[in-house]
Tab-separated table of C-alpha atoms and ligand atoms in Angstrom:
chain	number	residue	atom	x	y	z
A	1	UNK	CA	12.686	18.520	-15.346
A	2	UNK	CA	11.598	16.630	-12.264
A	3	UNK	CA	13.974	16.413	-9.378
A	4	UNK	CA	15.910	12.896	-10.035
A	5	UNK	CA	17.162	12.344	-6.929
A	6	UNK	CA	16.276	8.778	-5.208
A	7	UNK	CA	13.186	9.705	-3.371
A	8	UNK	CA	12.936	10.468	0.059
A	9	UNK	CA	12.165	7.501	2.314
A	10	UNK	CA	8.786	7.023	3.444
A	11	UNK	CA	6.696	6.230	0.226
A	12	UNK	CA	6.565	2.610	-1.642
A	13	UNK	CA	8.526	2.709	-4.848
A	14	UNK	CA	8.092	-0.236	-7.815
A	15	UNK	CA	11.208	-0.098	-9.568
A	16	UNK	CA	10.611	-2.301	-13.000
A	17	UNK	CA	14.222	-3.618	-13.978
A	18	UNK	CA	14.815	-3.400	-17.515
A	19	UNK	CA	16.777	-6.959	-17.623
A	20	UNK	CA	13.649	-9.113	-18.739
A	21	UNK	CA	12.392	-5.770	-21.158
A	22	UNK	CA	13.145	-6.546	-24.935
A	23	UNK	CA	16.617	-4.916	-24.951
A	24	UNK	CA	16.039	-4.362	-28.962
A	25	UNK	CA	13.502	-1.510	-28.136
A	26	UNK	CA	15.054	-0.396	-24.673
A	27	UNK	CA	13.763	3.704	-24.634
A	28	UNK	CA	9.972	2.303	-25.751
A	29	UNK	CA	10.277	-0.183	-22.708
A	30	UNK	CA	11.523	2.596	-21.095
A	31	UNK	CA	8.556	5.179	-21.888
A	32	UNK	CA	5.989	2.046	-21.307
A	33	UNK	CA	6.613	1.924	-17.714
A	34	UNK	CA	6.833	5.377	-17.172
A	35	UNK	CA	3.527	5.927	-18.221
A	36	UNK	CA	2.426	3.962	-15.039
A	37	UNK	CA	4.106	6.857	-13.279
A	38	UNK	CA	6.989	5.271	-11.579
A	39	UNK	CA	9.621	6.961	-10.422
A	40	UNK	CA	12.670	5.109	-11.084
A	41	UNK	CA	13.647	2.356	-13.629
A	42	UNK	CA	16.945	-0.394	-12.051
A	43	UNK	CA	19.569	-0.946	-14.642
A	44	UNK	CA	21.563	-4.412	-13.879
A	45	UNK	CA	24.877	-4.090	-15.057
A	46	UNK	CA	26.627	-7.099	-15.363
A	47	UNK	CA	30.453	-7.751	-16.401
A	48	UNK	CA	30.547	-12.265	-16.777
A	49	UNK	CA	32.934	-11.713	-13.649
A	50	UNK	CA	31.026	-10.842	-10.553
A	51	UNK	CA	27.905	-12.714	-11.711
A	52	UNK	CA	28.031	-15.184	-14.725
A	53	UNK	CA	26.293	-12.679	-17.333
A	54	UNK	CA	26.766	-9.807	-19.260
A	55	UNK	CA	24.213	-6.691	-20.165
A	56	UNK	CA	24.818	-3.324	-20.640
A	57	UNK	CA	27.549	-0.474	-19.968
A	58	UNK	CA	27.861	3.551	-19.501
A	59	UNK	CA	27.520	4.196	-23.716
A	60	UNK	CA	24.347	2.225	-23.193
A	61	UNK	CA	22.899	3.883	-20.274
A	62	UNK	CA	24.224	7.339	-21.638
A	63	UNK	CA	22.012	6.425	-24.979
A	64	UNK	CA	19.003	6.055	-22.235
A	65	UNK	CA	19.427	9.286	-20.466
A	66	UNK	CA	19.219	10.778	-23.843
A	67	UNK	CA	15.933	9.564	-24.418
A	68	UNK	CA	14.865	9.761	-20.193
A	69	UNK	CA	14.897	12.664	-17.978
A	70	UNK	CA	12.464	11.968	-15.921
A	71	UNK	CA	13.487	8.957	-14.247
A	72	UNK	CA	16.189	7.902	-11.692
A	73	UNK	CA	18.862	5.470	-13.019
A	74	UNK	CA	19.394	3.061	-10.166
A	75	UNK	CA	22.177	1.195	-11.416
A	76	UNK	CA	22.606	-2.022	-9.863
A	77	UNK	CA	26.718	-3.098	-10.835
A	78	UNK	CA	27.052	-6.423	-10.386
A	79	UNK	CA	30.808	-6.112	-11.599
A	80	UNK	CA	34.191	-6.596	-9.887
A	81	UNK	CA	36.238	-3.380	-8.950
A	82	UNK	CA	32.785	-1.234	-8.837
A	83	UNK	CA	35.458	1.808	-7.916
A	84	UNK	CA	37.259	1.733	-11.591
A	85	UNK	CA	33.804	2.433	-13.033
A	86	UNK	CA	31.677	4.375	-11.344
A	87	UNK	CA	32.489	7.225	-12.579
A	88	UNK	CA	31.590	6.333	-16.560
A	89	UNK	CA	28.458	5.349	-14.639
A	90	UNK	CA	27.611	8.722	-13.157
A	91	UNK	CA	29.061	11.055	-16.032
A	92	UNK	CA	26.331	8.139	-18.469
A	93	UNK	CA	23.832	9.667	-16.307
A	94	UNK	CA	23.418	7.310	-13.129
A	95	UNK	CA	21.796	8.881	-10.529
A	96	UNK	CA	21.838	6.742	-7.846
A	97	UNK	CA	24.527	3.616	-7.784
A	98	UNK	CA	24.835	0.501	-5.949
A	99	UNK	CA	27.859	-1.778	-5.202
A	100	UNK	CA	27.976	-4.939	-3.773
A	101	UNK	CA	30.054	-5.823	-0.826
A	102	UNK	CA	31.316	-9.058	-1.803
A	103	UNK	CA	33.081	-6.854	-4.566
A	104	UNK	CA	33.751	-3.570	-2.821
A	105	UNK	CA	37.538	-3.273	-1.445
A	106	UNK	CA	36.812	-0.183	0.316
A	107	UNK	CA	33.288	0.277	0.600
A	108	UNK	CA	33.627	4.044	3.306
A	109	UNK	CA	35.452	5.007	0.374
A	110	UNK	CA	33.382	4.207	-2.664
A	111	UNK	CA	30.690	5.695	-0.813
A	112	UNK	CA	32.260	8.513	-0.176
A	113	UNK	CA	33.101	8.779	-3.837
A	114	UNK	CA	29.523	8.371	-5.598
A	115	UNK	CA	28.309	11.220	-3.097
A	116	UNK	CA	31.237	13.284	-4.639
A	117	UNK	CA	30.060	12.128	-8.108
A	118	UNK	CA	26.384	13.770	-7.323
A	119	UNK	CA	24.608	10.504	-6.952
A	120	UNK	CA	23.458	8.540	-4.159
A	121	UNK	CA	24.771	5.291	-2.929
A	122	UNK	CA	23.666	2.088	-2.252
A	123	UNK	CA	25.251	-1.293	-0.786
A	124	UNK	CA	23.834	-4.544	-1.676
A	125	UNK	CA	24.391	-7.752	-0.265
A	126	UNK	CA	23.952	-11.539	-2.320
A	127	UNK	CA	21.518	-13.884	-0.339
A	128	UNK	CA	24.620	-15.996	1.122
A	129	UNK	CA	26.272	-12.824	2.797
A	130	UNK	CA	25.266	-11.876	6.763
A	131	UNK	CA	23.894	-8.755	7.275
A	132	UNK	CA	26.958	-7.747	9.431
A	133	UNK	CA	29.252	-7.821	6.227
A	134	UNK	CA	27.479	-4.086	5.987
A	135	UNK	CA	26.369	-3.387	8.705
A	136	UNK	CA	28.846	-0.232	9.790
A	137	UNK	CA	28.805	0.935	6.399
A	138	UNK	CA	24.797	0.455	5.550
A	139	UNK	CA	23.849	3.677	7.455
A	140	UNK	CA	26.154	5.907	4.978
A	141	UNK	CA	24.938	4.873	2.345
A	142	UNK	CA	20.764	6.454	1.040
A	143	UNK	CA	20.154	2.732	0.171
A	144	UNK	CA	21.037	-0.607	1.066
A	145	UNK	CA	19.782	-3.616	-1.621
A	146	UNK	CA	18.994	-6.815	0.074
A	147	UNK	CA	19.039	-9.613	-2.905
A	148	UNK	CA	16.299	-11.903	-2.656
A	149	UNK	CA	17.801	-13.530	-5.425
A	150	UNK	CA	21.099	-14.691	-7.034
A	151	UNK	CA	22.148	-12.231	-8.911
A	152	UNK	CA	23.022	-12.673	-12.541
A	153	UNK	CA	19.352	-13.732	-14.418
A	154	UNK	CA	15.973	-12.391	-14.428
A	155	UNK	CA	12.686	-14.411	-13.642
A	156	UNK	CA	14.309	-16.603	-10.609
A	157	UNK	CA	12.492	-18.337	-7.604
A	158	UNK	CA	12.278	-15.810	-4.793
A	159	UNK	CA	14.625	-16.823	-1.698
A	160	UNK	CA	12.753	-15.931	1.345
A	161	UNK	CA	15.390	-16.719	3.860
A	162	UNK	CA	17.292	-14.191	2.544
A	163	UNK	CA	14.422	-11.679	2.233
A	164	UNK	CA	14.358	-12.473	5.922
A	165	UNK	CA	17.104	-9.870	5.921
A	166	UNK	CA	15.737	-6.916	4.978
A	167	UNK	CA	14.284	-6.754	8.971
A	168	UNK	CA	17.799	-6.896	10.140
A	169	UNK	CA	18.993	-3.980	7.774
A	170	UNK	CA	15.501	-2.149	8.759
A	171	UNK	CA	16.851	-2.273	12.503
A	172	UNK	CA	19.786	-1.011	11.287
A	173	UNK	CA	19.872	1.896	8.558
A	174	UNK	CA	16.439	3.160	10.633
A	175	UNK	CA	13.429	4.867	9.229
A	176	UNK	CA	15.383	7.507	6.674
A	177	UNK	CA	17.156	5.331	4.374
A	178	UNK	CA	15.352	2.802	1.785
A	179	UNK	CA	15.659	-0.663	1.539
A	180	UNK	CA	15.513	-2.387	-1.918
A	181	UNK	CA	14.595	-5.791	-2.510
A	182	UNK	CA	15.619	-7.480	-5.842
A	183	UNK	CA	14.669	-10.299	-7.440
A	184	UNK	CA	11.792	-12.926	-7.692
A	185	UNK	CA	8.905	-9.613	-6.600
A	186	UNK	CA	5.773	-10.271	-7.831
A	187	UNK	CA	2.029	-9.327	-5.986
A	188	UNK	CA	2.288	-12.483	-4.408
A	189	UNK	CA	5.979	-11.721	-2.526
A	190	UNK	CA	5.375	-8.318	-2.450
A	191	UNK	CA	3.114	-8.129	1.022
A	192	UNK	CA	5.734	-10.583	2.884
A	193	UNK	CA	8.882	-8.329	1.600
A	194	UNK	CA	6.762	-5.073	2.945
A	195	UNK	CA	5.837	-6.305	5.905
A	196	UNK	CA	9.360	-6.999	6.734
A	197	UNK	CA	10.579	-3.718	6.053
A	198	UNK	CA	11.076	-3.048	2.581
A	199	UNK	CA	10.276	0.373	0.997
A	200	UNK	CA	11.521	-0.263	-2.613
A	201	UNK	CA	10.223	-3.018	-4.791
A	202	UNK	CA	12.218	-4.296	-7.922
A	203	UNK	CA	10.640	-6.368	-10.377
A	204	UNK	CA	11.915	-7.545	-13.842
A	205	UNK	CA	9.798	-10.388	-14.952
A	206	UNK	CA	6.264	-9.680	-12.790
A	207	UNK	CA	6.306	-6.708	-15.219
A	208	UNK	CA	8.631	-7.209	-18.582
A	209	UNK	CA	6.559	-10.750	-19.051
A	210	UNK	CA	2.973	-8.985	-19.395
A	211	UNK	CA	1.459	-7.563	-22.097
A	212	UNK	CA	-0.292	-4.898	-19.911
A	213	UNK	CA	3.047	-3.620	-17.392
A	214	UNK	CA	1.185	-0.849	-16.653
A	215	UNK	CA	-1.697	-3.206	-14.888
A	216	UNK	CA	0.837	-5.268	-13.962
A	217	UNK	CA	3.029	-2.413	-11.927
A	218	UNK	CA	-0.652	-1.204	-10.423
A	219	UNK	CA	-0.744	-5.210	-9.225
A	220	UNK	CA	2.261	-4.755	-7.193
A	221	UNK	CA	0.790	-1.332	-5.787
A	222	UNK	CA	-2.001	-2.563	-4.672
A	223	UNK	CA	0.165	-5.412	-2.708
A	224	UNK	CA	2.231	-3.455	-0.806
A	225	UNK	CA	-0.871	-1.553	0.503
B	1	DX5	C1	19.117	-10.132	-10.924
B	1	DX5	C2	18.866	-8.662	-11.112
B	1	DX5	C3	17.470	-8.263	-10.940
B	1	DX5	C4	16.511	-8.887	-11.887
B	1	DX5	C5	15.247	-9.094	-11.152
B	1	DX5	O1	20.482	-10.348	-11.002
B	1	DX5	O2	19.651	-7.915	-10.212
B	1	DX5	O3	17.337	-6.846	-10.989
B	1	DX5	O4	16.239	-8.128	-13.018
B	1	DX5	O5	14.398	-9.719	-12.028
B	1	DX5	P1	13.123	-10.519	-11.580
B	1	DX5	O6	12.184	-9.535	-11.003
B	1	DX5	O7	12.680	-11.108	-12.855
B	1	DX5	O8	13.576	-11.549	-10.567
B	2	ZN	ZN1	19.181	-5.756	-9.977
Protein backbone atom coordinates (compact mmCIF):
# COMPACT_ATOMS: atom_id res chain seq x y z
CA UNK A 1 0.00 0.00 0.00
CA UNK A 2 1.46 3.35 -0.95
CA UNK A 3 2.55 5.66 1.79
CA UNK A 4 -0.72 8.01 2.37
CA UNK A 5 0.73 10.60 4.01
CA UNK A 6 0.14 14.30 2.45
CA UNK A 7 3.11 14.55 0.25
CA UNK A 8 6.12 16.24 0.96
CA UNK A 9 6.23 19.87 -0.20
CA UNK A 10 7.96 20.65 -3.25
CA UNK A 11 5.93 18.89 -6.10
CA UNK A 12 2.47 20.31 -7.72
CA UNK A 13 -0.47 18.29 -6.53
CA UNK A 14 -4.20 18.45 -8.45
CA UNK A 15 -6.49 17.48 -5.88
CA UNK A 16 -10.06 16.76 -7.82
CA UNK A 17 -12.84 17.43 -5.07
CA UNK A 18 -15.45 14.97 -5.19
CA UNK A 19 -18.36 17.71 -4.48
CA UNK A 20 -19.34 18.27 -8.27
CA UNK A 21 -18.62 14.06 -8.92
CA UNK A 22 -22.06 12.19 -9.24
CA UNK A 23 -22.33 11.31 -5.52
CA UNK A 24 -24.66 8.17 -6.72
CA UNK A 25 -21.46 6.37 -8.03
CA UNK A 26 -18.86 8.00 -5.53
CA UNK A 27 -15.92 4.87 -5.46
CA UNK A 28 -16.20 4.80 -9.65
CA UNK A 29 -15.62 8.70 -9.49
CA UNK A 30 -13.25 7.83 -7.15
CA UNK A 31 -11.21 5.11 -9.28
CA UNK A 32 -11.75 7.57 -12.50
CA UNK A 33 -9.47 10.12 -11.22
CA UNK A 34 -7.09 7.95 -9.84
CA UNK A 35 -6.33 6.52 -12.96
CA UNK A 36 -4.84 9.99 -13.93
CA UNK A 37 -2.44 9.19 -11.12
CA UNK A 38 -3.21 11.77 -8.57
CA UNK A 39 -2.31 11.54 -5.37
CA UNK A 40 -4.98 12.76 -3.24
CA UNK A 41 -8.80 13.19 -3.70
CA UNK A 42 -10.50 16.59 -1.16
CA UNK A 43 -13.62 15.52 0.58
CA UNK A 44 -15.87 18.78 1.53
CA UNK A 45 -17.70 18.07 4.46
CA UNK A 46 -20.35 20.26 5.10
CA UNK A 47 -22.85 20.42 8.24
CA UNK A 48 -25.86 23.51 6.87
CA UNK A 49 -24.14 25.42 9.90
CA UNK A 50 -20.72 26.65 9.04
CA UNK A 51 -21.56 26.97 5.32
CA UNK A 52 -25.24 26.80 4.06
CA UNK A 53 -24.99 23.04 2.67
CA UNK A 54 -24.81 19.68 3.59
CA UNK A 55 -22.68 16.53 1.99
CA UNK A 56 -21.22 13.78 3.48
CA UNK A 57 -20.01 12.38 7.03
CA UNK A 58 -17.37 9.75 8.65
CA UNK A 59 -19.88 6.43 7.66
CA UNK A 60 -19.55 7.93 4.22
CA UNK A 61 -15.95 8.51 3.98
CA UNK A 62 -15.33 5.18 5.99
CA UNK A 63 -17.48 3.41 2.96
CA UNK A 64 -14.66 5.23 0.62
CA UNK A 65 -11.61 4.06 2.37
CA UNK A 66 -13.06 0.69 1.94
CA UNK A 67 -13.03 0.89 -1.61
CA UNK A 68 -9.50 3.46 -1.66
CA UNK A 69 -6.19 2.79 -0.29
CA UNK A 70 -4.26 4.44 -2.33
CA UNK A 71 -5.23 7.88 -1.96
CA UNK A 72 -5.00 10.62 0.76
CA UNK A 73 -8.36 11.79 2.22
CA UNK A 74 -7.95 15.52 2.57
CA UNK A 75 -10.96 16.34 4.32
CA UNK A 76 -11.93 19.79 4.06
CA UNK A 77 -14.74 20.33 7.35
CA UNK A 78 -16.53 23.12 6.73
CA UNK A 79 -18.56 22.44 10.07
CA UNK A 80 -18.83 24.26 13.42
CA UNK A 81 -16.96 22.70 16.50
CA UNK A 82 -14.36 20.86 13.97
CA UNK A 83 -12.83 19.48 17.58
CA UNK A 84 -16.15 17.26 18.47
CA UNK A 85 -15.53 15.45 15.17
CA UNK A 86 -12.40 14.94 14.14
CA UNK A 87 -11.87 12.08 15.51
CA UNK A 88 -14.93 10.00 13.58
CA UNK A 89 -13.02 11.71 10.77
CA UNK A 90 -9.64 10.13 11.32
CA UNK A 91 -10.82 6.62 12.78
CA UNK A 92 -13.34 6.90 8.85
CA UNK A 93 -9.98 6.97 7.44
CA UNK A 94 -8.97 10.79 7.00
CA UNK A 95 -5.58 11.21 6.51
CA UNK A 96 -4.96 14.58 6.45
CA UNK A 97 -7.75 17.19 8.00
CA UNK A 98 -8.41 20.74 7.71
CA UNK A 99 -10.32 23.22 9.98
CA UNK A 100 -11.24 26.52 9.42
CA UNK A 101 -10.40 29.33 11.69
CA UNK A 102 -13.49 31.19 11.67
CA UNK A 103 -14.78 27.89 13.41
CA UNK A 104 -11.80 26.69 15.40
CA UNK A 105 -11.99 27.75 19.29
CA UNK A 106 -8.61 26.57 19.93
CA UNK A 107 -6.88 26.08 16.86
CA UNK A 108 -2.80 25.13 18.89
CA UNK A 109 -4.98 22.64 20.27
CA UNK A 110 -6.89 21.01 17.47
CA UNK A 111 -3.71 20.88 15.81
CA UNK A 112 -2.13 19.37 18.26
CA UNK A 113 -4.89 16.82 18.37
CA UNK A 114 -5.12 15.60 14.55
CA UNK A 115 -1.19 15.05 14.82
CA UNK A 116 -2.10 12.77 17.85
CA UNK A 117 -4.86 11.20 15.68
CA UNK A 118 -2.00 10.16 12.93
CA UNK A 119 -3.05 12.66 10.36
CA UNK A 120 -1.82 15.86 9.27
CA UNK A 121 -3.35 19.21 9.75
CA UNK A 122 -4.39 21.92 7.88
CA UNK A 123 -5.94 25.55 8.62
CA UNK A 124 -8.02 27.23 6.12
CA UNK A 125 -9.13 30.59 5.95
CA UNK A 126 -12.71 31.98 3.96
CA UNK A 127 -11.83 34.81 1.39
CA UNK A 128 -13.16 37.64 3.93
CA UNK A 129 -10.65 36.56 6.78
CA UNK A 130 -6.88 38.41 6.96
CA UNK A 131 -4.15 36.31 6.74
CA UNK A 132 -3.10 37.30 10.35
CA UNK A 133 -6.26 35.43 11.79
CA UNK A 134 -3.56 32.34 11.24
CA UNK A 135 -0.79 33.53 10.98
CA UNK A 136 0.99 32.16 14.48
CA UNK A 137 -0.72 29.03 14.09
CA UNK A 138 -0.19 28.44 10.05
CA UNK A 139 3.45 27.23 10.55
CA UNK A 140 2.18 24.15 12.86
CA UNK A 141 0.11 23.05 10.87
CA UNK A 142 1.62 20.61 7.20
CA UNK A 143 -1.02 22.73 5.32
CA UNK A 144 -2.69 25.88 5.30
CA UNK A 145 -5.97 26.19 2.65
CA UNK A 146 -6.39 29.61 1.29
CA UNK A 147 -10.22 29.70 -0.14
CA UNK A 148 -10.44 31.30 -3.33
CA UNK A 149 -13.93 30.80 -3.01
CA UNK A 150 -16.96 30.90 -0.64
CA UNK A 151 -17.20 27.93 0.70
CA UNK A 152 -20.38 25.92 0.63
CA UNK A 153 -21.05 25.10 -3.50
CA UNK A 154 -19.04 23.78 -6.23
CA UNK A 155 -18.52 25.49 -9.74
CA UNK A 156 -18.24 29.29 -8.27
CA UNK A 157 -16.48 32.40 -9.87
CA UNK A 158 -12.87 32.38 -8.71
CA UNK A 159 -12.10 35.42 -6.20
CA UNK A 160 -8.72 36.61 -7.03
CA UNK A 161 -8.33 39.12 -4.30
CA UNK A 162 -8.44 36.55 -2.04
CA UNK A 163 -6.13 34.21 -4.00
CA UNK A 164 -3.94 37.25 -3.53
CA UNK A 165 -3.36 35.59 -0.19
CA UNK A 166 -1.78 32.64 -0.75
CA UNK A 167 1.70 35.05 -1.22
CA UNK A 168 1.19 36.27 2.24
CA UNK A 169 0.82 32.65 3.76
CA UNK A 170 3.87 31.62 1.28
CA UNK A 171 6.00 34.33 3.27
CA UNK A 172 4.83 32.87 6.13
CA UNK A 173 4.59 28.91 6.54
CA UNK A 174 8.06 29.03 4.16
CA UNK A 175 9.15 26.54 1.60
CA UNK A 176 8.21 23.07 3.69
CA UNK A 177 4.62 23.32 4.20
CA UNK A 178 1.90 23.29 1.21
CA UNK A 179 -0.47 25.72 0.38
CA UNK A 180 -3.92 24.68 -1.00
CA UNK A 181 -6.06 26.71 -3.01
CA UNK A 182 -9.82 25.84 -3.27
CA UNK A 183 -12.32 26.77 -5.35
CA UNK A 184 -13.05 28.27 -8.88
CA UNK A 185 -9.25 26.27 -10.32
CA UNK A 186 -9.40 25.64 -13.69
CA UNK A 187 -6.18 25.82 -16.49
CA UNK A 188 -7.03 29.23 -16.89
CA UNK A 189 -6.55 30.27 -12.84
CA UNK A 190 -4.24 27.74 -12.34
CA UNK A 191 -0.83 29.70 -13.67
CA UNK A 192 -1.90 33.01 -11.60
CA UNK A 193 -2.59 30.78 -8.25
CA UNK A 194 1.08 29.07 -8.94
CA UNK A 195 2.79 31.87 -9.56
CA UNK A 196 1.71 33.27 -6.33
CA UNK A 197 2.75 30.50 -4.34
CA UNK A 198 0.49 27.74 -4.39
CA UNK A 199 1.69 24.08 -4.41
CA UNK A 200 -1.72 22.26 -4.20
CA UNK A 201 -4.47 22.73 -6.70
CA UNK A 202 -8.19 21.78 -5.89
CA UNK A 203 -10.63 21.52 -8.50
CA UNK A 204 -14.27 20.20 -8.39
CA UNK A 205 -16.01 21.37 -11.46
CA UNK A 206 -12.78 21.95 -14.08
CA UNK A 207 -12.75 18.13 -13.63
CA UNK A 208 -16.29 16.49 -12.32
CA UNK A 209 -18.01 18.59 -15.43
CA UNK A 210 -15.91 16.72 -18.29
CA UNK A 211 -16.46 13.72 -19.82
CA UNK A 212 -12.67 13.04 -20.18
CA UNK A 213 -11.29 14.09 -16.16
CA UNK A 214 -8.43 12.36 -16.89
CA UNK A 215 -7.55 15.00 -19.92
CA UNK A 216 -9.03 17.39 -18.01
CA UNK A 217 -6.65 16.84 -14.68
CA UNK A 218 -3.53 16.60 -17.41
CA UNK A 219 -5.04 20.35 -18.48
CA UNK A 220 -4.38 21.65 -15.13
CA UNK A 221 -0.80 19.92 -15.15
CA UNK A 222 0.26 21.30 -17.89
CA UNK A 223 -0.82 24.93 -16.35
CA UNK A 224 0.98 24.94 -13.43
CA UNK A 225 4.17 24.11 -15.46
C1 LIG B 1 -16.30 24.75 -1.89
C2 LIG B 1 -15.47 23.51 -1.71
C3 LIG B 1 -14.61 23.20 -2.85
C4 LIG B 1 -15.32 22.94 -4.13
C5 LIG B 1 -14.46 23.46 -5.21
O1 LIG B 1 -16.98 24.99 -0.70
O2 LIG B 1 -14.66 23.63 -0.56
O3 LIG B 1 -13.74 22.11 -2.55
O4 LIG B 1 -15.57 21.60 -4.38
O5 LIG B 1 -15.16 23.26 -6.37
P1 LIG B 1 -14.86 24.03 -7.71
O6 LIG B 1 -13.52 23.59 -8.16
O7 LIG B 1 -15.97 23.57 -8.57
O8 LIG B 1 -14.92 25.51 -7.40
ZN1 LIG C 1 -13.03 22.15 -0.29
Amino acid sequence: MADLRLPKAGTIEVVPSILSSDFAKLADEIAEIESAGVNMVHLDIMDGHFVPNMTIGPPVVAKLRQHDHDLVFDCHLMITEPARYVERFAEAGANHITFHIEAAGEPRTLIRKLHQLGCTAGICLNPETPVEAIEAVAPLCDMVLVMTVHPGFGAQEFIPEAAKKVIRVREIVGPDIRVEVDGGIDPEKTPIVVSYGADTLVAGHAIFSKTNRVAAINAIRDAAK
